[in-house]
GROMACS .gro file of C-alpha atoms in nm:
model
  164
    1MET     CA    1   8.797   6.749  14.896
    2ALA     CA    2   9.049   7.018  14.968
    3GLY     CA    3   9.337   6.783  14.868
    4ASN     CA    4   9.186   6.711  14.516
    5ARG     CA    5   9.264   7.015  14.302
    6MET     CA    6   9.208   7.034  13.933
    7GLY     CA    7   9.388   7.283  13.719
    8VAL     CA    8   9.477   7.382  13.378
    9ASP     CA    9   9.830   7.451  13.264
   10PHE     CA   10   9.862   7.752  13.039
   11ASP     CA   11  10.175   7.804  12.820
   12GLY     CA   12  10.195   8.183  12.790
   13LYS     CA   13  10.507   8.146  12.570
   14ALA     CA   14  10.322   7.977  12.295
   15ALA     CA   15  10.042   8.229  12.307
   16THR     CA   16  10.280   8.520  12.305
   17GLU     CA   17  10.456   8.386  12.004
   18SER     CA   18  10.125   8.344  11.813
   19LEU     CA   19  10.037   8.700  11.897
   20ARG     CA   20  10.373   8.825  11.782
   21GLY     CA   21  10.317   8.654  11.443
   22LEU     CA   22   9.974   8.815  11.417
   23LEU     CA   23  10.108   9.156  11.510
   24ALA     CA   24  10.392   9.129  11.257
   25GLY     CA   25  10.134   9.053  10.990
   26ILE     CA   26   9.912   9.350  11.093
   27GLU     CA   27  10.215   9.577  11.108
   28ASN     CA   28  10.317   9.472  10.748
   29PRO     CA   29  10.005   9.398  10.546
   30ALA     CA   30  10.186   9.456  10.205
   31PRO     CA   31  10.183   9.082  10.117
   32LEU     CA   32   9.815   9.053  10.195
   33LEU     CA   33   9.738   9.369  10.007
   34ALA     CA   34   9.927   9.239   9.702
   35GLU     CA   35   9.713   8.922   9.712
   36LEU     CA   36   9.391   9.124   9.758
   37GLY     CA   37   9.490   9.351   9.468
   38GLU     CA   38   9.555   9.054   9.233
   39TYR     CA   39   9.210   8.915   9.321
   40ALA     CA   40   9.041   9.253   9.254
   41LEU     CA   41   9.239   9.278   8.928
   42ARG     CA   42   9.118   8.934   8.810
   43THR     CA   43   8.742   9.016   8.895
   44THR     CA   44   8.782   9.357   8.722
   45ARG     CA   45   8.908   9.197   8.410
   46GLY     CA   46   8.629   8.952   8.427
   47ARG     CA   47   8.381   9.230   8.392
   48PHE     CA   48   8.496   9.294   8.037
   49LYS     CA   49   8.364   8.943   7.951
   50SER     CA   50   8.038   8.971   8.140
   51GLU     CA   51   8.006   9.347   8.037
   52THR     CA   52   7.862   9.427   8.379
   53ALA     CA   53   7.929   9.680   8.656
   54PRO     CA   54   8.038   9.564   8.998
   55ASP     CA   55   7.673   9.589   9.120
   56GLY     CA   56   7.577   9.342   8.838
   57THR     CA   57   7.399   9.591   8.612
   58ALA     CA   58   7.480   9.551   8.237
   59TRP     CA   59   7.686   9.816   8.068
   60ALA     CA   60   7.509  10.046   7.823
   61ALA     CA   61   7.500   9.904   7.475
   62LEU     CA   62   7.709  10.049   7.199
   63GLN     CA   63   7.569  10.326   6.992
   64PRO     CA   64   7.440  10.174   6.663
   65TRP     CA   65   7.658  10.419   6.444
   66TYR     CA   66   7.968  10.315   6.656
   67LYS     CA   67   7.897   9.945   6.644
   68LYS     CA   68   7.859   9.969   6.262
   69GLU     CA   69   8.186  10.168   6.220
   70LYS     CA   70   8.388   9.964   6.481
   71SER     CA   71   8.680   9.782   6.317
   72GLN     CA   72   8.725   9.504   6.566
   73ASN     CA   73   8.511   9.327   6.830
   74LYS     CA   74   8.198   9.487   6.696
   75ASN     CA   75   7.972   9.321   6.961
   76ARG     CA   76   8.203   9.389   7.262
   77VAL     CA   77   8.145   9.688   7.487
   78LEU     CA   78   8.457   9.866   7.612
   79THR     CA   79   8.669   9.645   7.392
   80LEU     CA   80   8.816   9.751   7.058
   81ARG     CA   81   9.174   9.600   7.085
   82GLY     CA   82   9.162   9.513   7.456
   83PHE     CA   83   9.390   9.802   7.579
   84LEU     CA   84   9.174   9.917   7.871
   85ARG     CA   85   9.144   9.570   8.009
   86GLY     CA   86   9.498   9.488   7.929
   87GLN     CA   87   9.643   9.800   8.101
   88LEU     CA   88   9.466   9.744   8.426
   89VAL     CA   89   9.709   9.720   8.724
   90SER     CA   90   9.712   9.651   9.089
   91GLN     CA   91   9.951   9.839   9.306
   92VAL     CA   92  10.026   9.838   9.683
   93VAL     CA   93  10.069  10.202   9.792
   94GLY     CA   94  10.269  10.288  10.102
   95GLY     CA   95  10.245   9.934  10.224
   96LYS     CA   96   9.908  10.018  10.379
   97SER     CA   97   9.655  10.021  10.092
   98VAL     CA   98   9.602   9.877   9.746
   99GLU     CA   99   9.477  10.038   9.427
  100VAL     CA  100   9.340   9.879   9.115
  101GLY     CA  101   9.300  10.096   8.804
  102SER     CA  102   9.435  10.235   8.481
  103ASN     CA  103   9.628  10.548   8.389
  104LEU     CA  104   9.506  10.539   8.028
  105ILE     CA  105   9.376  10.874   7.923
  106TYR     CA  106   9.026  10.748   7.835
  107ALA     CA  107   8.982  10.521   8.137
  108ALA     CA  108   8.796  10.764   8.356
  109VAL     CA  109   8.539  10.867   8.090
  110HIS     CA  110   8.447  10.496   8.047
  111GLN     CA  111   8.411  10.451   8.423
  112PHE     CA  112   8.216  10.774   8.497
  113GLY     CA  113   8.076  10.873   8.165
  114GLY     CA  114   8.104  11.219   8.003
  115THR     CA  115   8.050  11.435   7.714
  116ILE     CA  116   8.318  11.459   7.436
  117LYS     CA  117   8.325  11.796   7.262
  118PRO     CA  118   8.572  11.932   6.994
  119LYS     CA  119   8.850  12.143   7.127
  120SER     CA  120   8.908  12.377   6.823
  121ALA     CA  121   8.664  12.266   6.562
  122LYS     CA  122   8.285  12.313   6.544
  123LEU     CA  123   8.218  11.934   6.492
  124LEU     CA  124   8.370  11.596   6.593
  125ALA     CA  125   8.439  11.346   6.321
  126PHE     CA  126   8.487  10.986   6.434
  127ARG     CA  127   8.482  10.686   6.203
  128GLY     CA  128   8.245  10.854   5.963
  129HIS     CA  129   8.012  10.992   6.240
  130VAL     CA  130   7.994  11.375   6.266
  131ALA     CA  131   7.843  11.540   6.569
  132LYS     CA  132   7.858  11.852   6.789
  133SER     CA  133   7.933  11.625   7.092
  134VAL     CA  134   7.916  11.263   7.179
  135GLU     CA  135   7.783  11.126   7.514
  136ILE     CA  136   7.981  10.840   7.668
  137PRO     CA  137   7.769  10.652   7.915
  138ALA     CA  138   7.918  10.540   8.239
  139ARG     CA  139   8.022  10.187   8.220
  140PRO     CA  140   8.167  10.107   8.562
  141TYR     CA  141   8.432   9.846   8.548
  142LEU     CA  142   8.628   9.931   8.861
  143GLY     CA  143   8.487   9.855   9.203
  144LEU     CA  144   8.394   9.557   9.423
  145SER     CA  145   8.077   9.353   9.402
  146ASP     CA  146   7.916   9.218   9.713
  147ALA     CA  147   8.072   8.873   9.638
  148ASP     CA  148   8.409   9.045   9.598
  149GLN     CA  149   8.389   9.223   9.932
  150HIS     CA  150   8.295   8.894  10.104
  151GLU     CA  151   8.588   8.717   9.939
  152LEU     CA  152   8.835   8.984  10.041
  153VAL     CA  153   8.716   8.961  10.409
  154GLU     CA  154   8.756   8.574  10.390
  155ARG     CA  155   9.101   8.598  10.237
  156THR     CA  156   9.200   8.852  10.500
  157LEU     CA  157   9.081   8.623  10.781
  158ASP     CA  158   9.256   8.324  10.633
  159TRP     CA  159   9.575   8.527  10.606
  160LEU     CA  160   9.544   8.652  10.969
  161ARG     CA  161   9.482   8.296  11.090
  162SER     CA  162   9.794   8.181  10.913
  163ARG     CA  163   9.996   8.425  11.128
  164LEU     CA  164   9.882   8.269  11.453
   0.00000   0.00000   0.00000
C-alpha cells in the first residue's frame, strides 16, 4: 500500500491573511472599544429606570423630606431633571481602553455616597429643609452587571471572529 498515499492540502496563504486581519484588529481595538462603550452607556442609562445598582440591589429610597420638597419626578431616585443620566458619556481613551462616566460635579457623591456639610455657614438650607449636614447614600449607577460582562465578552469574541 505504499503507492496509495492520502494527504491534505493546506493553503498557508489564506491562514496567514486571516491571522493578519485578526492581528490588525487586536492592534487597533478602538472600534471595538467604542461599540463596547456604547453598550455600557445604554445599560448604565437603563439603571435610572430600574433604579438599581449594577449588582441588582435597589438604590436607597429618597428621604421623605426631599421627596416632599422635590419639584419634579417626585418618585424617581437620582432624577430631578435628568441631567445626571443625560450627561453620561462613553469615551475611548488612548485607543486602548474605554471609560463611561460623567464630569458633573455631583456625579461622584451619588455613585459613592457622602456627607454634605456647609462651607461657611452653621447650617445647610435646602428646599425648606435645614440641617447641620446631609447624608447622601451611595447609589451606584456606574459599573457592569454579570450580564453586562458576559455580553461584552460575547461582543468581543464576535468582533474578533469577524476579523478572521
